[in-house]
Amino acid sequence: MPTVVQNGSTTSKLSTAQRIERALIEEISAGELSPGQRLDETRLAERFGASRTPVREALSRLTAQGVLVPGEKRGVFIAEYTREELAQIFEAMHEIEAACARIASQRLNLLARSEIEAAQAECVRAAEAGDRNAYLRANEAFHETIYRATGNPYMAEMATEFRRRTGPFRAKKFRDTEDLIESAKSHQALIDDIFSEDSGTASSGMRAHMTESFMQALKAY
Amino acid sequence: MPTVVQNGSTTSKLSTAQRIERALIEEISAGELSPGQRLDETRLAERFGASRTPVREALSRLTAQGVLVPGEKRGVFIAEYTREELAQIFEAMHEIEAACARIASQRLNLLARSEIEAAQAECVRAAEAGDRNAYLRANEAFHETIYRATGNPYMAEMATEFRRRTGPFRAKKFRDTEDLIESAKSHQALIDDIFSEDSGTASSGMRAHMTESFMQALKAY
DNA sequence: GCCCACTATTTTGTATACAATAATAAAAGT
DNA sequence: ACTTTTATTATTGTATACAAAATAGTGGGC
């Protein structure tokens, strides 16, 4: 089991509030809840068989992370962005991802290499099987291995946070099996760039990958 | 009044939970609460004349932002880092700040320039007056103007978050008036680099500034 | 005198209750 | 028929209550 930073993701016992938070993150990332949608405390409470208190705690934390946004007067909503805002978020993500790729390329070791390869193998498998949900998960896992390869949990955390925010938008772009396979191919090019251990190549490789990703996300907008 | 993104920092009415959150951020940034210190819900509640509910909400949000960390079994603590962790955080911050400086240098306009100049003037004033607390605030404001100059609120938000995390550590390094003046001078060099409108110069200028800042923070560790 | 077990107290996490405010529906006036 | 005002409902923010868990304290056994 890989090292875990400061949340208890290895601990087996989760509080109700944490369970709800995780579940919501999962659903939002998978695009099951759409941007702009309102989240009602009371309904969530009964849906999760809990009281409003832990629900509020989860919503509050997700709001602090930018996944949710508070409404003008009341209620919280799944963050929804204009094209311009989306471009700004992707620009920020672009910078983070590029920095991660650069640092990772400088610190590659055997473990990191094999983890990245393994994650990519899983992406290919899911893509060829045409399993969209599996690919979404595998894709996240793939990027996570790169974050981990930086050896810097804080860079990783930041990158992950942006991934969560953009999850619903990136999810939309995968429409058919062809999209999945194309994405997996793009991964392979990225891996080559990172494994070159040249920081410039790694960084610009990731920038290319992110630009591509953004262009596709914009199309569905 | 400058434009505000998605939180209600212009709205006059704050909920109790928000007031508490702000107050705690303020105290932590100023170094009034030290890393490793435990925050007791009940005491905070009576200190702020409120119930535990809004206190918990504030603590929960601060935890989500990484300013606080949950204890092993119970309680939340002001985030405390080993030298290595601190180095990792500063590395991440280093990347963000450099990216901000680069983007800002490419998008400078008259407004941004004058805001940066004005913020720096205030830093100089506070430094020469030897007013440590005023300098701390002015210093944060100065960096915020650079973030704003990127035109990207999400980059700004990310950078601000790291500033909060490292607040207690950076605060310690300002011991006497001499330190303040030196810091203000360092700002001036940074401004020149950013105003050169050459992205490489701006970026490496910020990297130099951050490295310097980190070295001083380490000394007090 | 020291260590272990058991009890008591503190502290947290969740549930429920209540008051204030915004959204919605209804009714009256033009 | 349409707008404006009033009343009702729904939803939020905060407070209080309660149960579970963890720490501290106490006593007994060796």
Tab-separated table of N, CA, C and O (backbone and C1' of nucleotides) in Angstrom, chain B residues 14-17 49-54 57 73-74, chain D residues 12-24:
chain	number	residue	atom	x	y	z
B	14	LEU	N	-21.908	38.281	7.408
B	14	LEU	CA	-21.194	37.009	7.470
B	14	LEU	C	-21.892	36.102	8.469
B	14	LEU	O	-22.350	36.562	9.515
B	15	SER	N	-21.933	34.845	8.158
B	15	SER	CA	-22.491	33.910	9.123
B	15	SER	C	-21.474	33.718	10.250
B	15	SER	O	-20.298	34.038	10.103
B	16	THR	N	-21.961	33.217	11.359
B	16	THR	CA	-21.080	32.996	12.497
B	16	THR	C	-19.923	32.086	12.114
B	16	THR	O	-18.765	32.343	12.446
B	17	ALA	N	-20.256	31.024	11.393
B	17	ALA	CA	-19.219	30.075	10.977
B	17	ALA	C	-18.150	30.776	10.149
B	17	ALA	O	-16.953	30.555	10.340
B	49	GLY	N	-18.344	33.050	21.628
B	49	GLY	CA	-19.721	33.257	22.041
B	49	GLY	C	-20.717	32.581	21.136
B	49	GLY	O	-21.776	33.110	20.840
B	50	ALA	N	-20.372	31.387	20.679
B	50	ALA	CA	-21.278	30.657	19.792
B	50	ALA	C	-21.348	29.210	20.245
B	50	ALA	O	-20.698	28.825	21.213
B	51	SER	N	-22.117	28.415	19.540
B	51	SER	CA	-22.187	27.009	19.888
B	51	SER	C	-21.121	26.234	19.117
B	51	SER	O	-20.413	26.789	18.293
B	52	ARG	N	-21.016	24.972	19.389
B	52	ARG	CA	-19.985	24.173	18.731
B	52	ARG	C	-20.253	23.993	17.246
B	52	ARG	O	-19.330	23.774	16.468
B	53	THR	N	-21.502	24.061	16.858
B	53	THR	CA	-21.842	23.774	15.468
B	53	THR	C	-21.087	24.659	14.463
B	53	THR	O	-20.396	24.134	13.592
B	54	PRO	N	-21.205	25.981	14.556
B	54	PRO	CA	-20.451	26.799	13.601
B	54	PRO	C	-18.943	26.659	13.761
B	54	PRO	O	-18.202	26.757	12.777
B	57	GLU	N	-17.904	23.711	11.865
B	57	GLU	CA	-17.949	23.994	10.438
B	57	GLU	C	-16.687	24.725	9.997
B	57	GLU	O	-16.067	24.375	8.997
B	73	LYS	N	-6.311	10.279	16.649
B	73	LYS	CA	-7.547	9.720	17.174
B	73	LYS	C	-8.603	10.788	17.390
B	73	LYS	O	-9.782	10.530	17.305
B	74	ARG	N	-8.136	11.979	17.689
B	74	ARG	CA	-9.139	13.016	18.012
B	74	ARG	C	-8.523	14.401	18.059
B	74	ARG	O	-7.343	14.578	18.291
D	12	DT	P	-31.156	24.044	2.181
D	12	DT	O5'	-30.212	25.013	3.015
D	12	DT	C5'	-30.223	26.393	2.707
D	12	DT	C4'	-30.215	27.219	3.979
D	12	DT	C3'	-29.012	26.967	4.889
D	12	DT	O3'	-28.175	28.107	4.878
D	12	DT	C1'	-31.064	27.160	6.121
D	13	DG	P	-26.666	28.013	5.383
D	13	DG	O5'	-26.757	28.449	6.907
D	13	DG	C5'	-27.048	29.803	7.211
D	13	DG	C4'	-27.194	29.963	8.711
D	13	DG	C3'	-25.990	29.457	9.525
D	13	DG	O3'	-25.663	30.439	10.492
D	13	DG	C1'	-27.989	28.412	10.286
D	14	DT	P	-24.382	30.256	11.366
D	14	DT	O5'	-24.996	29.770	12.744
D	14	DT	C5'	-25.909	30.632	13.421
D	14	DT	C4'	-26.570	29.896	14.564
D	14	DT	C3'	-25.613	29.317	15.616
D	14	DT	O3'	-25.854	29.993	16.836
D	14	DT	C1'	-27.352	27.779	15.046
D	15	DA	P	-25.001	29.614	18.120
D	15	DA	O5'	-26.002	28.650	18.892
D	15	DA	C5'	-27.336	29.112	19.138
D	15	DA	C4'	-28.145	28.024	19.813
D	15	DA	C3'	-27.467	27.355	21.012
D	15	DA	O3'	-28.359	27.373	22.120
D	15	DA	C1'	-28.231	25.716	19.472
D	16	DT	P	-27.813	26.983	23.526
D	16	DT	O5'	-28.304	25.475	23.701
D	16	DT	C5'	-29.698	25.205	23.593
D	16	DT	C4'	-29.951	23.724	23.433
D	16	DT	C3'	-29.383	22.824	24.541
D	16	DT	O3'	-30.450	22.055	25.070
D	16	DT	C1'	-28.929	21.922	22.419
D	17	DA	P	-30.194	21.140	26.339
D	17	DA	O5'	-30.217	19.686	25.682
D	17	DA	C5'	-31.253	19.367	24.752
D	17	DA	C4'	-31.094	17.928	24.304
D	17	DA	C3'	-30.580	16.972	25.375
D	17	DA	O3'	-31.222	15.720	25.205
D	17	DA	C1'	-29.098	16.962	23.547
D	18	DC	P	-31.135	14.622	26.341
D	18	DC	O5'	-30.333	13.428	25.665
D	18	DC	C5'	-30.725	12.989	24.356
D	18	DC	C4'	-29.612	12.204	23.708
D	18	DC	C3'	-28.922	11.188	24.645
D	18	DC	O3'	-28.850	9.952	23.974
D	18	DC	C1'	-27.328	12.465	23.501
D	19	DA	P	-28.699	8.594	24.835
D	19	DA	O5'	-27.732	7.707	23.930
D	19	DA	C5'	-27.817	7.828	22.496
D	19	DA	C4'	-26.448	7.571	21.896
D	19	DA	C3'	-25.652	6.449	22.579
D	19	DA	O3'	-24.954	5.715	21.593
D	19	DA	C1'	-24.403	8.426	22.625
D	20	DA	P	-24.328	4.276	21.937
D	20	DA	O5'	-22.843	4.398	21.382
D	20	DA	C5'	-22.629	4.953	20.079
D	20	DA	C4'	-21.193	5.440	19.975
D	20	DA	C3'	-20.142	4.452	20.486
D	20	DA	O3'	-19.060	4.434	19.575
D	20	DA	C1'	-19.875	6.528	21.562
D	21	DA	P	-17.974	3.258	19.660
D	21	DA	O5'	-16.606	4.036	19.879
D	21	DA	C5'	-16.373	5.252	19.167
D	21	DA	C4'	-15.344	6.086	19.891
D	21	DA	C3'	-14.177	5.277	20.474
D	21	DA	O3'	-12.975	5.905	20.104
D	21	DA	C1'	-15.071	6.725	22.100
D	22	DA	P	-11.577	5.096	20.159
D	22	DA	O5'	-10.656	6.126	20.936
D	22	DA	C5'	-10.765	7.526	20.636
D	22	DA	C4'	-10.327	8.355	21.828
D	22	DA	C3'	-9.066	7.819	22.520
D	22	DA	O3'	-8.201	8.903	22.791
D	22	DA	C1'	-10.782	8.118	24.098
D	23	DT	P	-6.652	8.658	23.048
D	23	DT	O5'	-6.414	9.356	24.459
D	23	DT	C5'	-6.712	10.738	24.599
D	23	DT	C4'	-7.052	11.054	26.041
D	23	DT	C3'	-5.910	10.778	27.033
D	23	DT	O3'	-5.602	11.982	27.710
D	23	DT	C1'	-7.995	9.934	27.839
D	24	DA	P	-4.340	12.070	28.655
D	24	DA	O5'	-5.026	12.092	30.082
D	24	DA	C5'	-6.196	12.895	30.275
D	24	DA	C4'	-6.816	12.587	31.616
D	24	DA	C3'	-5.815	12.393	32.753
D	24	DA	O3'	-6.317	13.036	33.912
D	24	DA	C1'	-7.175	10.476	32.577
